[in-house]
CSV table of C-alpha atoms and ligand atoms in Angstrom, one decimal:
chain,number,residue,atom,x,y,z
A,20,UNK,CA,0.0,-52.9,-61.9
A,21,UNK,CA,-1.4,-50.0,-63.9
A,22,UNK,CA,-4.7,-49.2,-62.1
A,23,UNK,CA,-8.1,-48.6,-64.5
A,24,UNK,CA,-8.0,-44.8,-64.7
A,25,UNK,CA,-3.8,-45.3,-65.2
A,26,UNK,CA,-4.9,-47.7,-68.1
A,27,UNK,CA,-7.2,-44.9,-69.4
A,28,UNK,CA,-4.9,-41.8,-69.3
A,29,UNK,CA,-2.4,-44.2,-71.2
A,30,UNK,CA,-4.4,-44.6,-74.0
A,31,UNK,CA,-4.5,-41.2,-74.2
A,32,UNK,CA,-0.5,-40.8,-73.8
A,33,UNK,CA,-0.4,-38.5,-76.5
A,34,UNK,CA,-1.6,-35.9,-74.1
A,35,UNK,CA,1.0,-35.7,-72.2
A,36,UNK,CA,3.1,-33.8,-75.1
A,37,UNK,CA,4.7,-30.8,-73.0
A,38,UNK,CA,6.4,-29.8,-69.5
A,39,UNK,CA,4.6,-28.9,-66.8
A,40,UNK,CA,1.9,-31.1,-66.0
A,41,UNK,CA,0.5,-31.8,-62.3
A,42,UNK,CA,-0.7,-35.3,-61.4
A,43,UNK,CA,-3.1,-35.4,-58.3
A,44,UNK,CA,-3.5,-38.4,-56.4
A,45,UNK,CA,-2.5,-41.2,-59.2
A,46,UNK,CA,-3.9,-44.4,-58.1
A,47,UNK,CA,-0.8,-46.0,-58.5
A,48,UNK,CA,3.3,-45.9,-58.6
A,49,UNK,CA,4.0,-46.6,-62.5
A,50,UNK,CA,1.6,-44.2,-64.5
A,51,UNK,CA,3.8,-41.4,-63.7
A,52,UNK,CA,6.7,-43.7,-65.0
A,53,UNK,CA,5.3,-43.5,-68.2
A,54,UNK,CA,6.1,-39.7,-68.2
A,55,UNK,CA,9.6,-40.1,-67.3
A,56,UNK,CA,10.8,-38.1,-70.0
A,57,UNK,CA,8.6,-35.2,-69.2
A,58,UNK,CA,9.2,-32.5,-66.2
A,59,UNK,CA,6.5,-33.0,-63.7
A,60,UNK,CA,5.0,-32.6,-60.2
A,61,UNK,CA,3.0,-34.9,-58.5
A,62,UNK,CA,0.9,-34.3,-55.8
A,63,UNK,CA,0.5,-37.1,-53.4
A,64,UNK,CA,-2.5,-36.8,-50.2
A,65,UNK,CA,-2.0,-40.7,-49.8
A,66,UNK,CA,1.2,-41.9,-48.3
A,67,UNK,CA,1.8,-45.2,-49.8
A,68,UNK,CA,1.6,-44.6,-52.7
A,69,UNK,CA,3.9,-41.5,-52.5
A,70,UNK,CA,6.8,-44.1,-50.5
A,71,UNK,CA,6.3,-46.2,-53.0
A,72,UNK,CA,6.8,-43.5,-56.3
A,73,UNK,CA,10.4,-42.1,-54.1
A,74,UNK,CA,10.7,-45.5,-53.4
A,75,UNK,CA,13.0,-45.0,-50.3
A,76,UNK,CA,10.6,-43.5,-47.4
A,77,UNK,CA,9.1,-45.6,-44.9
A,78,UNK,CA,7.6,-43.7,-42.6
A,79,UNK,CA,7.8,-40.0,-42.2
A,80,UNK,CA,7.7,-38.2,-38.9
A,81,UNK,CA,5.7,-35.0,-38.2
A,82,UNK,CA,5.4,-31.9,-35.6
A,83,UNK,CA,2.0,-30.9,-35.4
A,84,UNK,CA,3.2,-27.4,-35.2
A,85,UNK,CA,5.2,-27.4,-38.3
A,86,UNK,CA,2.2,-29.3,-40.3
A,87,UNK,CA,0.0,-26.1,-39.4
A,88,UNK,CA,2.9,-23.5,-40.0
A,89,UNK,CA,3.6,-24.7,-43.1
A,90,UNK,CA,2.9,-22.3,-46.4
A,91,UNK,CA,2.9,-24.8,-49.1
A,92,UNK,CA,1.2,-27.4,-47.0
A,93,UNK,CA,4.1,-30.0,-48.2
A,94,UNK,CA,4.9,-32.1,-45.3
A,95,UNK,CA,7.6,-34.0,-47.9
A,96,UNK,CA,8.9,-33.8,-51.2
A,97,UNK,CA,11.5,-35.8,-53.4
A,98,UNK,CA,12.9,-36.0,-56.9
A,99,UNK,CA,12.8,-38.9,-58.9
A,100,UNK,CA,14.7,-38.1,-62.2
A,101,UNK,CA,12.5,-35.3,-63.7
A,102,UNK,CA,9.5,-36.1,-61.6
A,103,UNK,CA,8.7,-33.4,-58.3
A,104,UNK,CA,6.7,-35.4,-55.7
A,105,UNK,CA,4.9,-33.8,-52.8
A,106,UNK,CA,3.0,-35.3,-50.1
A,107,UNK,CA,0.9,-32.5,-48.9
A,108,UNK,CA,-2.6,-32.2,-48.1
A,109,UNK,CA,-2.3,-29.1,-50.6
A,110,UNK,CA,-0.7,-26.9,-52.5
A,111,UNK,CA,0.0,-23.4,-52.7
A,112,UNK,CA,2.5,-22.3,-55.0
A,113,UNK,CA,3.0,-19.1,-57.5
A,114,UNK,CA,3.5,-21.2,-60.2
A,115,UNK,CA,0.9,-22.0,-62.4
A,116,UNK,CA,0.3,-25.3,-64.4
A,117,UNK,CA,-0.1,-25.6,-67.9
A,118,UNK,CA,-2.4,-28.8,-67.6
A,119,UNK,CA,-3.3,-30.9,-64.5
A,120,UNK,CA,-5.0,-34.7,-63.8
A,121,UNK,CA,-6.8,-35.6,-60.8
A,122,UNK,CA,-8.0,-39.0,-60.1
A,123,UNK,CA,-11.3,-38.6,-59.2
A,124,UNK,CA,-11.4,-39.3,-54.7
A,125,UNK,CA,-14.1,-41.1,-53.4
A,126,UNK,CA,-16.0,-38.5,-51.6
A,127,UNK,CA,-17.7,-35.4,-53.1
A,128,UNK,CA,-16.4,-33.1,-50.9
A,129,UNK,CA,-12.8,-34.1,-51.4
A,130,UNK,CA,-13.5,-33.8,-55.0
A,131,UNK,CA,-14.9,-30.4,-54.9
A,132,UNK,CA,-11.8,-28.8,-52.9
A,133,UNK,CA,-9.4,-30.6,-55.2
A,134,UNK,CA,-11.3,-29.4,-57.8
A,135,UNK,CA,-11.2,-25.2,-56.6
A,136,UNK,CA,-7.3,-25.7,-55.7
A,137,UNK,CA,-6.5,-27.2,-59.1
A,138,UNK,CA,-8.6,-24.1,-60.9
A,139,UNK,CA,-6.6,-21.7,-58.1
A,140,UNK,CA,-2.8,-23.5,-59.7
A,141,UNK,CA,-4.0,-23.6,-63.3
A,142,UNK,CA,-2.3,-21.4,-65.9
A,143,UNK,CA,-5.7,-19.7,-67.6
A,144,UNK,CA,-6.3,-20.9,-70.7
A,145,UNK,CA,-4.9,-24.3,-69.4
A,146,UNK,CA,-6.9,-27.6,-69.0
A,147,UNK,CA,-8.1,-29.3,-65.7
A,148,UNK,CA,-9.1,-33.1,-66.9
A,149,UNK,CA,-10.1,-36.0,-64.8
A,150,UNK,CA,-10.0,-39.2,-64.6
A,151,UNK,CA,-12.2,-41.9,-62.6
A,152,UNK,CA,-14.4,-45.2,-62.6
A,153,UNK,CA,-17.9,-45.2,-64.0
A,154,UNK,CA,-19.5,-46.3,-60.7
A,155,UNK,CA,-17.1,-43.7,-59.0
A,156,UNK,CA,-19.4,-41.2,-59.9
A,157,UNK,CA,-17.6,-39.6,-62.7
A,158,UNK,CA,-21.6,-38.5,-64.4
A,159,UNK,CA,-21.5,-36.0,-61.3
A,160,UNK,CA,-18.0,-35.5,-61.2
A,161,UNK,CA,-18.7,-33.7,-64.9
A,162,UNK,CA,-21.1,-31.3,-63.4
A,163,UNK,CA,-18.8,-30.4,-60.8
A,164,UNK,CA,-16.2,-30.0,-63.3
A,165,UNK,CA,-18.4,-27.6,-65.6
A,166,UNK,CA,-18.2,-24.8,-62.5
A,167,UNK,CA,-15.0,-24.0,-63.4
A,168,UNK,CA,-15.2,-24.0,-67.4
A,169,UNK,CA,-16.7,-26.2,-70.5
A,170,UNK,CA,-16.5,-29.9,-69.9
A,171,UNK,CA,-15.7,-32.2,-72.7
A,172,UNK,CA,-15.1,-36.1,-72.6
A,173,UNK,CA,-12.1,-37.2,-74.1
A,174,UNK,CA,-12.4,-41.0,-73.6
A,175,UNK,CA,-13.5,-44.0,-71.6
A,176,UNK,CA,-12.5,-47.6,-71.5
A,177,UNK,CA,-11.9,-50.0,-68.7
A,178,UNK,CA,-15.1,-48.7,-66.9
A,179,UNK,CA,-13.5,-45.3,-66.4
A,180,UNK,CA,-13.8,-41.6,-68.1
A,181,UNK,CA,-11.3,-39.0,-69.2
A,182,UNK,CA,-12.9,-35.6,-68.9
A,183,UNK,CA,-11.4,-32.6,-69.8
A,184,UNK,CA,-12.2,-28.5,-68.5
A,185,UNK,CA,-10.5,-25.7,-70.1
A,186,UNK,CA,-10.2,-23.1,-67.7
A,187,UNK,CA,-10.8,-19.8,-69.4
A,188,UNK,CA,-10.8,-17.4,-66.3
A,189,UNK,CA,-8.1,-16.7,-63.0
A,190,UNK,CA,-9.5,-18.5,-60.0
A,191,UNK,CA,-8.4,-17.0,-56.3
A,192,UNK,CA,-5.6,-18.3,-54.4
A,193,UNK,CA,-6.1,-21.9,-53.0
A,194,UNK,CA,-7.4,-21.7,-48.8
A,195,UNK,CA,-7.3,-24.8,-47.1
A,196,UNK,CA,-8.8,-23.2,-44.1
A,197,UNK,CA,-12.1,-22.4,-46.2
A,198,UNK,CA,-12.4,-26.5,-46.1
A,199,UNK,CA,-11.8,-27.5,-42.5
A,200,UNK,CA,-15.2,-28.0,-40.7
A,201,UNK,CA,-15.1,-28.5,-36.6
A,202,UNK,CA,-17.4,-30.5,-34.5
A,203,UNK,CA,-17.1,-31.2,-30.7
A,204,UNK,CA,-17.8,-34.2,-29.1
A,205,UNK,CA,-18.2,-35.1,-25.1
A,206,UNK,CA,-17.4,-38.7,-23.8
A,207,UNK,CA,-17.5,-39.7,-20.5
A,208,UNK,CA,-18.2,-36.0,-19.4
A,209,UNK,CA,-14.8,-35.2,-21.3
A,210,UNK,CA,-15.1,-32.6,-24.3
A,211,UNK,CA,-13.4,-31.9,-27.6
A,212,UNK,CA,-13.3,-29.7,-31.1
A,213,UNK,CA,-12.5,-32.3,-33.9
A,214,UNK,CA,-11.5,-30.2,-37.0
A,215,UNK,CA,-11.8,-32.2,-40.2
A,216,UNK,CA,-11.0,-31.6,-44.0
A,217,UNK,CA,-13.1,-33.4,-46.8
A,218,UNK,CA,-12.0,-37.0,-47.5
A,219,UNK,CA,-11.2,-37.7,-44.0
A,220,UNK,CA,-13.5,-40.2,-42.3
A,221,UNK,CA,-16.2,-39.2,-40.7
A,222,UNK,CA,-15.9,-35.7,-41.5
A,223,UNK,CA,-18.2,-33.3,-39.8
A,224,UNK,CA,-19.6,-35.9,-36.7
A,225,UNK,CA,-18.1,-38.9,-34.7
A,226,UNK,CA,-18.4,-42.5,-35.9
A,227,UNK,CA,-20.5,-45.1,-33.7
A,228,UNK,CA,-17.7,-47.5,-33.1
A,229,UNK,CA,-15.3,-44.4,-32.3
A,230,UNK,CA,-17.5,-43.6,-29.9
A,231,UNK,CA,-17.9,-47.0,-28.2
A,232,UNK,CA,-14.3,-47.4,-28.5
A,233,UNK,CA,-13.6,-44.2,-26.4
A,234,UNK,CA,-16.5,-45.1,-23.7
A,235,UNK,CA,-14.4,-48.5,-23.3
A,236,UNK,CA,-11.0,-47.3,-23.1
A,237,UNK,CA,-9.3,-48.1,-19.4
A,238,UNK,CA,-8.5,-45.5,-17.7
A,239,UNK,CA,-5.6,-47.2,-16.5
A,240,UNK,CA,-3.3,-46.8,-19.4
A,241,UNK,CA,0.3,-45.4,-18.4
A,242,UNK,CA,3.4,-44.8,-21.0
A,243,UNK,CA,3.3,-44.6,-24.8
A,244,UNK,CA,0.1,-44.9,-26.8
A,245,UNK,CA,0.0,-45.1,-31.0
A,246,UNK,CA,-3.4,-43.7,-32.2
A,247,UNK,CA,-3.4,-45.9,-35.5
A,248,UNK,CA,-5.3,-44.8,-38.7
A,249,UNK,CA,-6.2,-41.7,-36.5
A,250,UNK,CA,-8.3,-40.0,-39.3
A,251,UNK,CA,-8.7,-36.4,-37.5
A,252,UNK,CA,-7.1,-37.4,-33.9
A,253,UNK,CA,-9.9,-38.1,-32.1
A,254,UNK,CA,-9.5,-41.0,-30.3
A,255,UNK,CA,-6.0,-39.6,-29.1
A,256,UNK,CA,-6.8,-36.0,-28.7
A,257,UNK,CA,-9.6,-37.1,-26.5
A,258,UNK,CA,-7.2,-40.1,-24.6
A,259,UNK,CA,-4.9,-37.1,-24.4
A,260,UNK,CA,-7.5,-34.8,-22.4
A,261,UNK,CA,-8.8,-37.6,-20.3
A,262,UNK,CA,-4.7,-38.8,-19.4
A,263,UNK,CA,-2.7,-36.0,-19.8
A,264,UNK,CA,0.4,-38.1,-19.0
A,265,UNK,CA,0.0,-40.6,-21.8
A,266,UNK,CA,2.9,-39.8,-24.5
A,267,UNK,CA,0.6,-40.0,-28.1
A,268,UNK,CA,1.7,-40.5,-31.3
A,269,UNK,CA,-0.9,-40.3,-34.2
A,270,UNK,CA,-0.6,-42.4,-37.5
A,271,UNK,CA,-2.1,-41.9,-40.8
A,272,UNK,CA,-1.9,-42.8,-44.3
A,273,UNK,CA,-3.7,-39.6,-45.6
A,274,UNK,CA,-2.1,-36.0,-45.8
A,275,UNK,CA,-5.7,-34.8,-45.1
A,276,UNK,CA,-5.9,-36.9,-42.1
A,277,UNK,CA,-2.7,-35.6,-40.5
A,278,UNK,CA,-3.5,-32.3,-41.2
A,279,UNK,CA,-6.8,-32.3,-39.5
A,280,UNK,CA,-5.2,-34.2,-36.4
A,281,UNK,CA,-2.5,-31.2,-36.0
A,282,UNK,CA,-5.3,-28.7,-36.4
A,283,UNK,CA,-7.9,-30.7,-33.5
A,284,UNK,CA,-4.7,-31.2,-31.1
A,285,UNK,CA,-4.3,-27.0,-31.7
A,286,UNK,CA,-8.4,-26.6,-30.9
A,287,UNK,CA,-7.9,-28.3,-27.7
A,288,UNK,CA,-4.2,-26.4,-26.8
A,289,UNK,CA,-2.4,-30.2,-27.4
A,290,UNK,CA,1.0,-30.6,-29.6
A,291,UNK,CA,1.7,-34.5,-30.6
A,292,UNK,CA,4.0,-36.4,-33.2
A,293,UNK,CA,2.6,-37.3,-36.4
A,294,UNK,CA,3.7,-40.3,-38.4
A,295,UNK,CA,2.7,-40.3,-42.3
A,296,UNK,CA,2.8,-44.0,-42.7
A,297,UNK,CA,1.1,-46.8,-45.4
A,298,UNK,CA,0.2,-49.2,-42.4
A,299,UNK,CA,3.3,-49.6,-39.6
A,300,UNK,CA,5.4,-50.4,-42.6
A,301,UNK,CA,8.8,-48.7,-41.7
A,302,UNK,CA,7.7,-48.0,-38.0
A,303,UNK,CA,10.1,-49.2,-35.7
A,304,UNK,CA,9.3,-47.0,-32.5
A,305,UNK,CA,8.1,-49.2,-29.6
A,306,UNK,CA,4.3,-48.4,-27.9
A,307,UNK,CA,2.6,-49.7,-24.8
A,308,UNK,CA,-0.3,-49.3,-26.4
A,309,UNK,CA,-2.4,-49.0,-29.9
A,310,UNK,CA,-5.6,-47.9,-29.9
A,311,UNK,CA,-7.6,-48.0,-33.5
A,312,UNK,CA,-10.5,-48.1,-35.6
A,313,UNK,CA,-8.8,-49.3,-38.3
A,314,UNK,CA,-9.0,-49.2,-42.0
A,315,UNK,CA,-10.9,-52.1,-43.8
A,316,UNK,CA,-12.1,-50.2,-47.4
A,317,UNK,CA,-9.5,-49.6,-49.8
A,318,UNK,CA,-10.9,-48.5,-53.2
A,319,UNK,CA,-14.7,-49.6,-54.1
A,320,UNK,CA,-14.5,-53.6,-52.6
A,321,UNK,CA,-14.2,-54.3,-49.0
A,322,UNK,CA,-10.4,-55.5,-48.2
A,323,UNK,CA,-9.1,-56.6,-45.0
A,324,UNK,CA,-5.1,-56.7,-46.2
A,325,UNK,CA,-3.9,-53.5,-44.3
A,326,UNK,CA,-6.1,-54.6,-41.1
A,327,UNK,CA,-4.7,-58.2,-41.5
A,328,UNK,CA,-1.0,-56.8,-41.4
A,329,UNK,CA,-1.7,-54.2,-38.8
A,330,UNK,CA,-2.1,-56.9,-36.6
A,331,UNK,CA,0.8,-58.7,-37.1
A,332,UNK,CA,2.9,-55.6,-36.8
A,333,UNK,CA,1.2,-54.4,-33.8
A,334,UNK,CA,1.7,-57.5,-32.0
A,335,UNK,CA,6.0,-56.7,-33.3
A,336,UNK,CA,5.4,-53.2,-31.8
A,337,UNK,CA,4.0,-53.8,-28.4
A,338,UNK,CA,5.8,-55.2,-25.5
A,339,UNK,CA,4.9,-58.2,-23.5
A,340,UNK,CA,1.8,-57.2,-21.8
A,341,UNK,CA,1.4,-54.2,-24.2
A,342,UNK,CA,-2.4,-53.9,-25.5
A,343,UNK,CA,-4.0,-53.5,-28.5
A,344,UNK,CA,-7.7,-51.9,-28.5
A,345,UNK,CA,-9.4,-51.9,-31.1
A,346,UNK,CA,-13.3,-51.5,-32.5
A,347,UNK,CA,-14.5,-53.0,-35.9
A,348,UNK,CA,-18.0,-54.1,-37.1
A,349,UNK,CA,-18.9,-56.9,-35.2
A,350,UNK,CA,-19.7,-58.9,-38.5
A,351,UNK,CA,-15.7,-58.8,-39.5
A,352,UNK,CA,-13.8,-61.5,-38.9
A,353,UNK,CA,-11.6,-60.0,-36.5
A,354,UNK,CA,-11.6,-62.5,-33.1
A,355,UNK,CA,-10.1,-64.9,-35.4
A,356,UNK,CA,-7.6,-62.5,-36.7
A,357,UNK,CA,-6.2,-61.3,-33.7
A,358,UNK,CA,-6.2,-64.6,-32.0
A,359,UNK,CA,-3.6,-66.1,-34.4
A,360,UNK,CA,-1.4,-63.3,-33.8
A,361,UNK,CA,-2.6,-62.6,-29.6
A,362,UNK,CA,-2.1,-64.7,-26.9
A,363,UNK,CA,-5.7,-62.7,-25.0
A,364,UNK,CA,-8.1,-61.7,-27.1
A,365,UNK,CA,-11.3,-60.3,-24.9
A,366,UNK,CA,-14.7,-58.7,-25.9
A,367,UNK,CA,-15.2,-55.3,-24.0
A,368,UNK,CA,-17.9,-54.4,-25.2
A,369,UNK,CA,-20.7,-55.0,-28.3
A,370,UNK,CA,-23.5,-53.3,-29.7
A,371,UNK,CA,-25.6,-54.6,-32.7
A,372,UNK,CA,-23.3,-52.7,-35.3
A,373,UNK,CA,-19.9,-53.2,-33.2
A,374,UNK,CA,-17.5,-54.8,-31.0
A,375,UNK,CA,-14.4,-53.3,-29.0
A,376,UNK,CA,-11.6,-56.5,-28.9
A,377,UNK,CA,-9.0,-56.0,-26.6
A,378,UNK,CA,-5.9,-58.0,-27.2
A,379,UNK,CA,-2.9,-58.6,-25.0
A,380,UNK,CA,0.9,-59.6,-25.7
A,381,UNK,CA,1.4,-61.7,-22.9
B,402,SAM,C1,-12.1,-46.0,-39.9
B,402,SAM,S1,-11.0,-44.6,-40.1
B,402,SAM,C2,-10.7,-44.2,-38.4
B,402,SAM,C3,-10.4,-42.7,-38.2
B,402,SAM,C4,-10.3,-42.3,-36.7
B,402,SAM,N1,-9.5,-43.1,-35.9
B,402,SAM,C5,-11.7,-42.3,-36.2
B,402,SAM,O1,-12.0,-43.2,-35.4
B,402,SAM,O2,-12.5,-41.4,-36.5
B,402,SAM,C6,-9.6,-45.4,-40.7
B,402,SAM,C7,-8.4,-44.5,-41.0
B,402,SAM,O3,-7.4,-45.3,-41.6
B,402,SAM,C8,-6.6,-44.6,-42.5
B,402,SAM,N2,-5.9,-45.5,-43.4
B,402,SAM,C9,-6.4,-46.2,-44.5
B,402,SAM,N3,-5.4,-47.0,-45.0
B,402,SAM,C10,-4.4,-46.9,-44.2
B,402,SAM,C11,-3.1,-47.4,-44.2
B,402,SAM,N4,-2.7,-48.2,-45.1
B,402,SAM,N5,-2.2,-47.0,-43.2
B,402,SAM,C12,-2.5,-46.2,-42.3
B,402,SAM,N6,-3.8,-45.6,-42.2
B,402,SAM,C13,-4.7,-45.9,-43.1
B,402,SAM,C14,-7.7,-43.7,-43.2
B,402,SAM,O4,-7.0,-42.6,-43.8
B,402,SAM,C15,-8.6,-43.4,-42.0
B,402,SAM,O5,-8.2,-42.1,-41.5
């Protein structure tokens, strides 16, 4: 289904009249269908929606030494009839777009470096516009926009805004280093530098119930451990540290996410695997373990769908008496969750904001 800002920009179809547009972050797989007579890029930082625009990727494996050596900073590309997409947490490239749409990311930090690398790609003279929901904070999004020319709005309808910047001056090359900000973090007397880039969670300082899920974790644990939804690798970066025999693999749906894992396993002199993945869809790799703080916000509303199927495919993943750790608010409905799917379901620990489940395949 067309999502509300997809609904908006086609309203405004007539826009799209030329070559050589750049689509950042569409909200969903068929907007871009629209424009299938047109030759464009897309720039995807979220990987299900990206597998689901190539429409034949699953699950996409990573080095973290070739995420951090990369130039572009696309981790995959495809081409679906005239359509270029990249999953990337960025993009640097010599060419220079005539016009470029960004759906407006939740967080303001993500929108401000989305906002400098489109004005760094943009031909000058060309137009930046964006789109996003009303309660999304598009009023702000407009002043943001105005530091990088004149802001004009070009629509709204369906509780989202078109706004539209043309950008009358050449903006520097796009750094993605300028963005990354590093934090370090000491549990049970064992340290570690977390980089993170904007948009990833808890960017710039550890979460509570990462925390209490790292003071919890056995020290016991021996063979192959998947850091689900690993955000900026901290809970395996730091497993990693505490057990340097455990063999890690980190998961993420977010470009941005995977990028800042492969840059905090470099701060603390670790290499791992990466897997670009929209839950464990298309992951068929067996683990002893998952460890996670998983994902329960998509969008604006609260949604439990990805958490709900993690489980079920975690339980598929792990071997009998393979373990599944895992800390959530203690007000989600989790015990009940995992208990349909886990034979062992045990509290390890609670606080008044959280609780660390533990479940076992026996
Ligand atoms: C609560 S954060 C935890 C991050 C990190 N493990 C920590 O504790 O700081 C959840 C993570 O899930 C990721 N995520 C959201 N939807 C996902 C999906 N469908 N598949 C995989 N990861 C997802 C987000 O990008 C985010 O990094």
């Amino acid at each position: 289904m067309l999502s509300a800002p997809s609904q908006l920009l086609e309203r405004n179809i007539d826009l799209f009249d030329e070559d050589g547009w750049l689509v950042i972050n569409p909200a969903d797989a068929y907007f871009t269908d629209r424009l299938s007579n047109l030759a464009i890029d897309v720039l995807h930082q979220y990987f299900d929606i990206y597998a689901e625009s190539v429409r034949v990727i699953p699950c996409t494996i990573l080095d973290s030494r070739d995420i951090l050596d990369t130039q572009t900073g696309i981790f995959s590309e495809q081409k679906v009839g005239k359509h270029q997409h990249f999953f990337a947490p960025f993009l640097t490239t010599s060419r220079r777009y005539r016009n470029i749409v960004i759906y407006l990311p939740k967080a303001k930090a993500h929108y401000a470096m989305l906002i400098t690398m489109a004005a760094a790609l943009v031909q000058k003279g060309g137009c930046v516009y964006v789109v996003g929901e009303n309660k999304g904070g598009i009023k702000s999004a407009s002043k943001l926009l105005a530091s990088i020319g004149e802001v004009d709005k070009v629509d709204s309808a369906r509780h989202c805004s078109l706004l539209k910047c043309e950008v009358t001056q050449s903006h520097p090359d796009f750094d993605i280093k300028q963005f990354l900000r590093y934090f370090d973090i000491n549990i049970n007397d064992q340290e570690a530098t977390i980089a993170s880039l904007p948009g990833v969670f808890s960017h710039e300082e550890l979460d509570d119930g990462t925390q209490l899920l790292l003071e919890k974790l056995p020290s016991s644990l021996r063979g192959s451990v998947l850091d689900f939804a690993c955000g900026a690798g901290i809970i395996g970066c730091l497993l990693k540290k505490q057990l340097p025999h455990l063999d890690i693999s980190y998961l993420d749906v977010s470009a941005l996410a995977l990028y800042s894992t492969a840059q905090t396993l470099t701060e603390n002199g670790l290499t791992g695997t990466l897997m670009a993945a929209n839950g464990l869809h298309g992951v068929d790799e067996r683990f002893n373990y998952i460890v996670t703080n998983p994902p329960f916000h998509t969008g604006i509303k609260t949604d439990y769908t990805v958490t709900k199927r993690f489980i079920a495919d975690a339980a598929r993943l792990l071997p009998p008496g393979g373990d599944l750790h895992m800390v959530a608010n203690r007000f989600l409905p989790y015990p009940g969750l995992l208990g349909e799917v886990f034979e062992r379901v045990q509290t390890l620990a609670q606080t008044t904001r959280f609780t660390v489940y533990q479940a076992v395949k026996s």
